[in-house]
Amino acid sequence: MADPTALLLREQYNNPVQQRESSTFGMWIFIMTEVMLFGGLFLAFTVYRMKFPESFIVGSGDMSITLGAINTAVLIGSSFTMALAVFSAETGNRRMLSIFLLATMFLGLVFLGIKFTEYYQHYQEHRAPGIWFDYRGPNPGQVEMFFLLYFLMTGLHAVHMFVGEGILTAMLIRNRAGSFSAEYHTPVELTGLYWHFVDIIWVFLFAIFYVEGLHLHKL
Amino acid sequence: MTPAVEVPVERNYLDAETGIKSWLLTLDHKRIGLLYVASVTVLFFIGGFFALLMRLQLLEPYGWLVGPQIYNKLFTMHGIIMVWFFLIPSIPNTLGNFFIPMMIGAKDVAFPKLNLLSWYIFNLAAFVALYSMIRGGVDTGWTFYTPFSTGFSTTYVSTAALGVFISGFSSILTGLNFIVTIHRMRAPGLTWFRLPLFIWSHYATSIILVLATPVLAITLLMVMVERIFRVGIYDPALGGDPVLFQHMFWFYSHPAVYIMVLPAMAVISELVPTFSRKPLFGYKFVAFASIAIAAIGFLVWGHHMFVAGQSMYSALAFSFLSYLVAVPSAIKVFNWSATMYKGSISWDTPMLYAIGFIGLFTVGGMTGLFLAALGIDVHVTDTYFVIAHFHYIMVGGTVMGYLGGMHYFWPKITGKLYWEPLAKLSALIVFLGFNLTFFPQFILGYMGMPRRYAAYAPEFHMLNVLSTAGASILGVGYVLPLLYLTWSWRYGKPAGPNPWRATGLEWQTPSPPPRENFEETPVVTRGPYDFGGLREELRLG
Ligand SMILES: [Cu+2]
């Protein structure tokens, strides 16, 4: 019988080890580029947070800490199910792999649902920047800057979540087709790396946008 | 039916498959390299056309060809096209794509599909950028400085920025591909210190590509958001900070200079040993100099902002670091010169370009030191001195390196020889035309002629006429290689596997190479520029 892993060896590689190491290494480099991408936004946040400390705390007071905390828990939970999915792939348990992929997708969707509920609330409270923004307190421009960065950074994060949902769907389809085994499951591992990275970004976003104005929060 | 005649068909990468589809869907790094050659050549001549119009405009002190609005668009489009759509991809995506796998004895890059994808993204990006120009152009300068770009300009800033934004993904994919390829795909026995310096330099380039490009992407994304949603990230009227834009822009754009020049250095480091018949002097110094340039290059961006209101102390630090980054570049120049010293130099066309590069890059680098000095910088900021300086690096450096590399590798790529006398003549034309174009601009800048103006004071007339004359000579020097290289592809004499008697792995396989580069994976037993070992092998084999 033919070696099942040999079938999946792309022609530019000499052996499966080289193929797996290349893919994993490529994924880490991709994550580095993502760190630099978000890094630019974190820099902008830091600059304006230093410039307008009071207004940023006021802006943070308009966040719903309850929804934010639930979302953080949901995402960390999805990281856990993702880790279990990778473990199932490593042990060649295809049924459990499908289940955990589905669980991760479900938690991701819960997160996005809550996130867009929050966006809608901000919109109704006239906190969406641009023509929709209306704030009657002092320094409206500075508060708008807070919300602009909030929408940009959490929005970019949400885009990454949507991409993640797409990748998880692809993994699910490939698993149903029987592509993965204990010998070959690199794509699942890489999906895990990506998903954990996106979760970690959220933890930072939660800290800078929600926790700061905690004492002002309406719970 | 005619009787079948036994004709040995050499299945090289060009003949392996034919038809337009075999090119547009190819996963072969060599063909993708050639696709990039086609794209960047077209874009180079578009960008050059804008430059030509600018030089024509400046023939007369008060301008005669176009009004100031059009002139603003001309220099902007020249800059955008040349920086992002020619210089950044020029050497890595063409020669790098073609030769990195061959030099390390691999069958292909690590991710061939990403490689092809990056070419499509690049063309899409170029299309979007050109579209913004067809619709009416952009007038911000290639630097997109805020708040003019976000709050005042009424031209197609967002479209052009979107084009540059998209091109970034192509850069990132290429850089990522090269890093993984160089780490994981080397042939047995090819240790890091047996790698050709072409590889080291491209490795350093790739690090910059993957680390700096995302920052540009997010910077331009914020420009687009600010324009489209009328919010203020950089706009001081809305509490934003325009200097933040400059910090983020130059955090990418200074390292981007090294994205342009490190690959040219990569080419020169191959040419100099080959045509001096000597191993490169101080191999490890040159290898680590590439890495040092990439690393220190990330810490000098503030030298573009000496007059933008940054604090005196950061100006001092950036000035010092800018001097520091000149050290590894100087190491390279010394080591190339030391390699030529007492070498048996042959004056083939690629070597002419290499020597041209060393001279012009040195002038560009030394005038860079003037600009790193705080006092002098204040005097010549935003004058033609700056223009002359960076054209000595980008045109005198990168374009010379690109042409040198093209002539050097052409016999390997096509299997044909070009007509040497004409090639030598056009190398000479390029060198003379270049200096006549840009040297007067040093003097103009020192005398105080500001950049980006459609008109100038009459006392600058003479030097501007010289510069325009030089530009037309330079144009001839660029058109000639296009013609004779294309001609040679069809009618040139066969080159044979190793016309320059070079040592690299890429020369140990037929020209043009087979689809999988080597009949069997080579095993490497010697260093990169071991001419003694090569002679020995040729004698025995
Ligand atoms: Cu610079």
PDB file of N, CA, C and O in Angstrom, chain B residues 175-228:
ATOM      1  N   GLY B 175       8.493  38.225   0.234  1.00  0.00           N
ATOM      2  CA  GLY B 175       9.469  38.173   1.321  1.00  0.00           C
ATOM      3  C   GLY B 175       9.325  36.904   2.137  1.00  0.00           C
ATOM      4  O   GLY B 175      10.309  36.221   2.443  1.00  0.00           O
ATOM      5  N   LEU B 176       8.088  36.570   2.463  1.00  0.00           N
ATOM      6  CA  LEU B 176       7.812  35.355   3.250  1.00  0.00           C
ATOM      7  C   LEU B 176       8.319  34.114   2.508  1.00  0.00           C
ATOM      8  O   LEU B 176       8.990  33.252   3.077  1.00  0.00           O
ATOM      9  N   ASN B 177       8.018  34.065   1.231  1.00  0.00           N
ATOM     10  CA  ASN B 177       8.431  32.932   0.411  1.00  0.00           C
ATOM     11  C   ASN B 177       9.952  32.781   0.399  1.00  0.00           C
ATOM     12  O   ASN B 177      10.479  31.679   0.553  1.00  0.00           O
ATOM     13  N   PHE B 178      10.654  33.901   0.242  1.00  0.00           N
ATOM     14  CA  PHE B 178      12.117  33.836   0.170  1.00  0.00           C
ATOM     15  C   PHE B 178      12.704  33.374   1.502  1.00  0.00           C
ATOM     16  O   PHE B 178      13.627  32.565   1.531  1.00  0.00           O
ATOM     17  N   ILE B 179      12.188  33.909   2.610  1.00  0.00           N
ATOM     18  CA  ILE B 179      12.768  33.536   3.905  1.00  0.00           C
ATOM     19  C   ILE B 179      12.630  32.034   4.117  1.00  0.00           C
ATOM     20  O   ILE B 179      13.597  31.341   4.462  1.00  0.00           O
ATOM     21  N   VAL B 180      11.419  31.511   3.899  1.00  0.00           N
ATOM     22  CA  VAL B 180      11.216  30.076   4.125  1.00  0.00           C
ATOM     23  C   VAL B 180      12.067  29.268   3.144  1.00  0.00           C
ATOM     24  O   VAL B 180      12.687  28.265   3.517  1.00  0.00           O
ATOM     25  N   THR B 181      12.125  29.714   1.894  1.00  0.00           N
ATOM     26  CA  THR B 181      12.915  28.989   0.895  1.00  0.00           C
ATOM     27  C   THR B 181      14.377  28.911   1.321  1.00  0.00           C
ATOM     28  O   THR B 181      14.999  27.846   1.269  1.00  0.00           O
ATOM     29  N   ILE B 182      14.927  30.055   1.746  1.00  0.00           N
ATOM     30  CA  ILE B 182      16.348  30.075   2.086  1.00  0.00           C
ATOM     31  C   ILE B 182      16.607  29.238   3.342  1.00  0.00           C
ATOM     32  O   ILE B 182      17.626  28.567   3.460  1.00  0.00           O
ATOM     33  N   HIS B 183      15.663  29.234   4.277  1.00  0.00           N
ATOM     34  CA  HIS B 183      15.861  28.443   5.486  1.00  0.00           C
ATOM     35  C   HIS B 183      15.726  26.949   5.242  1.00  0.00           C
ATOM     36  O   HIS B 183      16.484  26.157   5.780  1.00  0.00           O
ATOM     37  N   ARG B 184      14.735  26.569   4.455  1.00  0.00           N
ATOM     38  CA  ARG B 184      14.330  25.165   4.460  1.00  0.00           C
ATOM     39  C   ARG B 184      14.658  24.393   3.192  1.00  0.00           C
ATOM     40  O   ARG B 184      14.546  23.182   3.181  1.00  0.00           O
ATOM     41  N   MET B 185      15.005  25.089   2.094  1.00  0.00           N
ATOM     42  CA  MET B 185      15.094  24.379   0.811  1.00  0.00           C
ATOM     43  C   MET B 185      16.529  24.205   0.311  1.00  0.00           C
ATOM     44  O   MET B 185      16.734  23.832  -0.834  1.00  0.00           O
ATOM     45  N   ARG B 186      17.525  24.495   1.140  1.00  0.00           N
ATOM     46  CA  ARG B 186      18.903  24.416   0.661  1.00  0.00           C
ATOM     47  C   ARG B 186      19.315  22.966   0.371  1.00  0.00           C
ATOM     48  O   ARG B 186      18.889  22.048   1.050  1.00  0.00           O
ATOM     49  N   ALA B 187      20.168  22.822  -0.641  1.00  0.00           N
ATOM     50  CA  ALA B 187      20.633  21.493  -1.030  1.00  0.00           C
ATOM     51  C   ALA B 187      21.527  20.921   0.061  1.00  0.00           C
ATOM     52  O   ALA B 187      22.087  21.671   0.867  1.00  0.00           O
ATOM     53  N   PRO B 188      21.680  19.593   0.094  1.00  0.00           N
ATOM     54  CA  PRO B 188      22.557  18.988   1.096  1.00  0.00           C
ATOM     55  C   PRO B 188      23.968  19.567   0.992  1.00  0.00           C
ATOM     56  O   PRO B 188      24.484  19.735  -0.109  1.00  0.00           O
ATOM     57  N   GLY B 189      24.553  19.875   2.126  1.00  0.00           N
ATOM     58  CA  GLY B 189      25.918  20.408   2.147  1.00  0.00           C
ATOM     59  C   GLY B 189      25.996  21.913   2.006  1.00  0.00           C
ATOM     60  O   GLY B 189      27.056  22.495   2.186  1.00  0.00           O
ATOM     61  N   LEU B 190      24.868  22.555   1.668  1.00  0.00           N
ATOM     62  CA  LEU B 190      24.894  24.010   1.476  1.00  0.00           C
ATOM     63  C   LEU B 190      24.628  24.699   2.819  1.00  0.00           C
ATOM     64  O   LEU B 190      23.503  25.036   3.156  1.00  0.00           O
ATOM     65  N   THR B 191      25.705  24.885   3.578  1.00  0.00           N
ATOM     66  CA  THR B 191      25.568  25.533   4.879  1.00  0.00           C
ATOM     67  C   THR B 191      25.412  27.033   4.685  1.00  0.00           C
ATOM     68  O   THR B 191      25.598  27.548   3.586  1.00  0.00           O
ATOM     69  N   TRP B 192      25.078  27.755   5.773  1.00  0.00           N
ATOM     70  CA  TRP B 192      24.844  29.198   5.655  1.00  0.00           C
ATOM     71  C   TRP B 192      26.060  29.914   5.090  1.00  0.00           C
ATOM     72  O   TRP B 192      25.933  30.827   4.293  1.00  0.00           O
ATOM     73  N   PHE B 193      27.254  29.489   5.499  1.00  0.00           N
ATOM     74  CA  PHE B 193      28.439  30.213   5.032  1.00  0.00           C
ATOM     75  C   PHE B 193      28.967  29.684   3.705  1.00  0.00           C
ATOM     76  O   PHE B 193      30.028  30.081   3.260  1.00  0.00           O
ATOM     77  N   ARG B 194      28.220  28.777   3.084  1.00  0.00           N
ATOM     78  CA  ARG B 194      28.535  28.433   1.701  1.00  0.00           C
ATOM     79  C   ARG B 194      27.542  29.095   0.747  1.00  0.00           C
ATOM     80  O   ARG B 194      27.618  28.897  -0.455  1.00  0.00           O
ATOM     81  N   LEU B 195      26.595  29.854   1.300  1.00  0.00           N
ATOM     82  CA  LEU B 195      25.597  30.505   0.451  1.00  0.00           C
ATOM     83  C   LEU B 195      26.247  31.638  -0.334  1.00  0.00           C
ATOM     84  O   LEU B 195      27.054  32.385   0.207  1.00  0.00           O
ATOM     85  N   PRO B 196      25.880  31.802  -1.592  1.00  0.00           N
ATOM     86  CA  PRO B 196      26.331  32.995  -2.322  1.00  0.00           C
ATOM     87  C   PRO B 196      25.814  34.254  -1.620  1.00  0.00           C
ATOM     88  O   PRO B 196      24.769  34.225  -0.972  1.00  0.00           O
ATOM     89  N   LEU B 197      26.538  35.359  -1.789  1.00  0.00           N
ATOM     90  CA  LEU B 197      26.114  36.591  -1.116  1.00  0.00           C
ATOM     91  C   LEU B 197      24.828  37.141  -1.708  1.00  0.00           C
ATOM     92  O   LEU B 197      24.123  37.921  -1.065  1.00  0.00           O
ATOM     93  N   PHE B 198      24.514  36.723  -2.922  1.00  0.00           N
ATOM     94  CA  PHE B 198      23.210  37.050  -3.515  1.00  0.00           C
ATOM     95  C   PHE B 198      22.090  36.602  -2.576  1.00  0.00           C
ATOM     96  O   PHE B 198      21.113  37.316  -2.356  1.00  0.00           O
ATOM     97  N   ILE B 199      22.269  35.424  -1.988  1.00  0.00           N
ATOM     98  CA  ILE B 199      21.253  34.874  -1.092  1.00  0.00           C
ATOM     99  C   ILE B 199      21.217  35.657   0.218  1.00  0.00           C
ATOM    100  O   ILE B 199      20.149  36.033   0.701  1.00  0.00           O
ATOM    101  N   TRP B 200      22.379  35.921   0.785  1.00  0.00           N
ATOM    102  CA  TRP B 200      22.420  36.676   2.046  1.00  0.00           C
ATOM    103  C   TRP B 200      21.711  38.015   1.898  1.00  0.00           C
ATOM    104  O   TRP B 200      20.928  38.430   2.754  1.00  0.00           O
ATOM    105  N   SER B 201      22.011  38.688   0.802  1.00  0.00           N
ATOM    106  CA  SER B 201      21.458  40.025   0.622  1.00  0.00           C
ATOM    107  C   SER B 201      19.939  39.957   0.408  1.00  0.00           C
ATOM    108  O   SER B 201      19.199  40.798   0.911  1.00  0.00           O
ATOM    109  N   HIS B 202      19.496  38.939  -0.317  1.00  0.00           N
ATOM    110  CA  HIS B 202      18.050  38.799  -0.507  1.00  0.00           C
ATOM    111  C   HIS B 202      17.367  38.372   0.783  1.00  0.00           C
ATOM    112  O   HIS B 202      16.205  38.700   1.021  1.00  0.00           O
ATOM    113  N   TYR B 203      18.085  37.642   1.610  1.00  0.00           N
ATOM    114  CA  TYR B 203      17.531  37.256   2.905  1.00  0.00           C
ATOM    115  C   TYR B 203      17.276  38.506   3.751  1.00  0.00           C
ATOM    116  O   TYR B 203      16.193  38.689   4.319  1.00  0.00           O
ATOM    117  N   ALA B 204      18.282  39.395   3.778  1.00  0.00           N
ATOM    118  CA  ALA B 204      18.114  40.650   4.526  1.00  0.00           C
ATOM    119  C   ALA B 204      16.964  41.469   3.939  1.00  0.00           C
ATOM    120  O   ALA B 204      16.145  42.032   4.671  1.00  0.00           O
ATOM    121  N   THR B 205      16.880  41.518   2.611  1.00  0.00           N
ATOM    122  CA  THR B 205      15.787  42.240   1.950  1.00  0.00           C
ATOM    123  C   THR B 205      14.436  41.694   2.388  1.00  0.00           C
ATOM    124  O   THR B 205      13.507  42.450   2.682  1.00  0.00           O
ATOM    125  N   SER B 206      14.343  40.358   2.430  1.00  0.00           N
ATOM    126  CA  SER B 206      13.062  39.731   2.754  1.00  0.00           C
ATOM    127  C   SER B 206      12.627  40.050   4.176  1.00  0.00           C
ATOM    128  O   SER B 206      11.438  40.238   4.436  1.00  0.00           O
ATOM    129  N   ILE B 207      13.598  40.120   5.083  1.00  0.00           N
ATOM    130  CA  ILE B 207      13.258  40.467   6.464  1.00  0.00           C
ATOM    131  C   ILE B 207      12.613  41.850   6.489  1.00  0.00           C
ATOM    132  O   ILE B 207      11.598  42.076   7.146  1.00  0.00           O
ATOM    133  N   ILE B 208      13.204  42.794   5.727  1.00  0.00           N
ATOM    134  CA  ILE B 208      12.623  44.138   5.697  1.00  0.00           C
ATOM    135  C   ILE B 208      11.233  44.089   5.061  1.00  0.00           C
ATOM    136  O   ILE B 208      10.295  44.730   5.540  1.00  0.00           O
ATOM    137  N   LEU B 209      11.113  43.315   3.981  1.00  0.00           N
ATOM    138  CA  LEU B 209       9.810  43.242   3.299  1.00  0.00           C
ATOM    139  C   LEU B 209       8.710  42.801   4.253  1.00  0.00           C
ATOM    140  O   LEU B 209       7.638  43.396   4.301  1.00  0.00           O
ATOM    141  N   VAL B 210       8.963  41.758   5.041  1.00  0.00           N
ATOM    142  CA  VAL B 210       7.871  41.250   5.882  1.00  0.00           C
ATOM    143  C   VAL B 210       7.654  42.112   7.126  1.00  0.00           C
ATOM    144  O   VAL B 210       6.546  42.160   7.647  1.00  0.00           O
ATOM    145  N   LEU B 211       8.691  42.806   7.608  1.00  0.00           N
ATOM    146  CA  LEU B 211       8.499  43.583   8.835  1.00  0.00           C
ATOM    147  C   LEU B 211       8.047  45.017   8.568  1.00  0.00           C
ATOM    148  O   LEU B 211       7.332  45.603   9.378  1.00  0.00           O
ATOM    149  N   ALA B 212       8.470  45.607   7.461  1.00  0.00           N
ATOM    150  CA  ALA B 212       8.150  47.022   7.234  1.00  0.00           C
ATOM    151  C   ALA B 212       6.852  47.206   6.456  1.00  0.00           C
ATOM    152  O   ALA B 212       6.083  48.123   6.740  1.00  0.00           O
ATOM    153  N   THR B 213       6.607  46.346   5.481  1.00  0.00           N
ATOM    154  CA  THR B 213       5.454  46.552   4.604  1.00  0.00           C
ATOM    155  C   THR B 213       4.123  46.630   5.356  1.00  0.00           C
ATOM    156  O   THR B 213       3.290  47.467   5.019  1.00  0.00           O
ATOM    157  N   PRO B 214       3.874  45.774   6.382  1.00  0.00           N
ATOM    158  CA  PRO B 214       2.585  45.883   7.079  1.00  0.00           C
ATOM    159  C   PRO B 214       2.367  47.258   7.699  1.00  0.00           C
ATOM    160  O   PRO B 214       1.228  47.722   7.781  1.00  0.00           O
ATOM    161  N   VAL B 215       3.456  47.908   8.118  1.00  0.00           N
ATOM    162  CA  VAL B 215       3.312  49.227   8.735  1.00  0.00           C
ATOM    163  C   VAL B 215       2.860  50.247   7.690  1.00  0.00           C
ATOM    164  O   VAL B 215       1.996  51.095   7.945  1.00  0.00           O
ATOM    165  N   LEU B 216       3.416  50.148   6.480  1.00  0.00           N
ATOM    166  CA  LEU B 216       2.949  51.029   5.403  1.00  0.00           C
ATOM    167  C   LEU B 216       1.480  50.773   5.120  1.00  0.00           C
ATOM    168  O   LEU B 216       0.691  51.708   4.933  1.00  0.00           O
ATOM    169  N   ALA B 217       1.113  49.487   5.113  1.00  0.00           N
ATOM    170  CA  ALA B 217      -0.270  49.136   4.808  1.00  0.00           C
ATOM    171  C   ALA B 217      -1.216  49.821   5.784  1.00  0.00           C
ATOM    172  O   ALA B 217      -2.198  50.455   5.386  1.00  0.00           O
ATOM    173  N   ILE B 218      -0.908  49.739   7.070  1.00  0.00           N
ATOM    174  CA  ILE B 218      -1.823  50.297   8.062  1.00  0.00           C
ATOM    175  C   ILE B 218      -1.801  51.826   7.997  1.00  0.00           C
ATOM    176  O   ILE B 218      -2.823  52.487   8.194  1.00  0.00           O
ATOM    177  N   THR B 219      -0.628  52.401   7.680  1.00  0.00           N
ATOM    178  CA  THR B 219      -0.528  53.856   7.570  1.00  0.00           C
ATOM    179  C   THR B 219      -1.424  54.374   6.448  1.00  0.00           C
ATOM    180  O   THR B 219      -2.179  55.335   6.622  1.00  0.00           O
ATOM    181  N   LEU B 220      -1.334  53.716   5.283  1.00  0.00           N
ATOM    182  CA  LEU B 220      -2.130  54.168   4.144  1.00  0.00           C
ATOM    183  C   LEU B 220      -3.605  53.842   4.352  1.00  0.00           C
ATOM    184  O   LEU B 220      -4.478  54.590   3.911  1.00  0.00           O
ATOM    185  N   LEU B 221      -3.875  52.729   5.058  1.00  0.00           N
ATOM    186  CA  LEU B 221      -5.270  52.402   5.355  1.00  0.00           C
ATOM    187  C   LEU B 221      -5.900  53.541   6.157  1.00  0.00           C
ATOM    188  O   LEU B 221      -7.039  53.954   5.908  1.00  0.00           O
ATOM    189  N   MET B 222      -5.143  54.080   7.105  1.00  0.00           N
ATOM    190  CA  MET B 222      -5.676  55.170   7.923  1.00  0.00           C
ATOM    191  C   MET B 222      -5.862  56.443   7.095  1.00  0.00           C
ATOM    192  O   MET B 222      -6.796  57.204   7.330  1.00  0.00           O
ATOM    193  N   VAL B 223      -4.973  56.673   6.107  1.00  0.00           N
ATOM    194  CA  VAL B 223      -5.174  57.814   5.208  1.00  0.00           C
ATOM    195  C   VAL B 223      -6.497  57.654   4.464  1.00  0.00           C
ATOM    196  O   VAL B 223      -7.301  58.591   4.359  1.00  0.00           O
ATOM    197  N   MET B 224      -6.730  56.424   3.966  1.00  0.00           N
ATOM    198  CA  MET B 224      -7.962  56.187   3.215  1.00  0.00           C
ATOM    199  C   MET B 224      -9.180  56.358   4.120  1.00  0.00           C
ATOM    200  O   MET B 224     -10.164  56.998   3.729  1.00  0.00           O
ATOM    201  N   VAL B 225      -9.117  55.796   5.334  1.00  0.00           N
ATOM    202  CA  VAL B 225     -10.239  55.915   6.269  1.00  0.00           C
ATOM    203  C   VAL B 225     -10.511  57.382   6.556  1.00  0.00           C
ATOM    204  O   VAL B 225     -11.650  57.845   6.544  1.00  0.00           O
ATOM    205  N   GLU B 226      -9.448  58.136   6.785  1.00  0.00           N
ATOM    206  CA  GLU B 226      -9.614  59.548   7.111  1.00  0.00           C
ATOM    207  C   GLU B 226     -10.283  60.313   5.969  1.00  0.00           C
ATOM    208  O   GLU B 226     -11.159  61.153   6.195  1.00  0.00           O
ATOM    209  N   ARG B 227      -9.891  60.008   4.742  1.00  0.00           N
ATOM    210  CA  ARG B 227     -10.487  60.707   3.591  1.00  0.00           C
ATOM    211  C   ARG B 227     -11.927  60.280   3.369  1.00  0.00           C
ATOM    212  O   ARG B 227     -12.797  61.111   3.104  1.00  0.00           O
ATOM    213  N   ILE B 228     -12.165  58.962   3.463  1.00  0.00           N
ATOM    214  CA  ILE B 228     -13.482  58.463   3.070  1.00  0.00           C
ATOM    215  C   ILE B 228     -14.525  58.774   4.135  1.00  0.00           C
ATOM    216  O   ILE B 228     -15.635  59.197   3.833  1.00  0.00           O
TER     217      ILE B 228
END
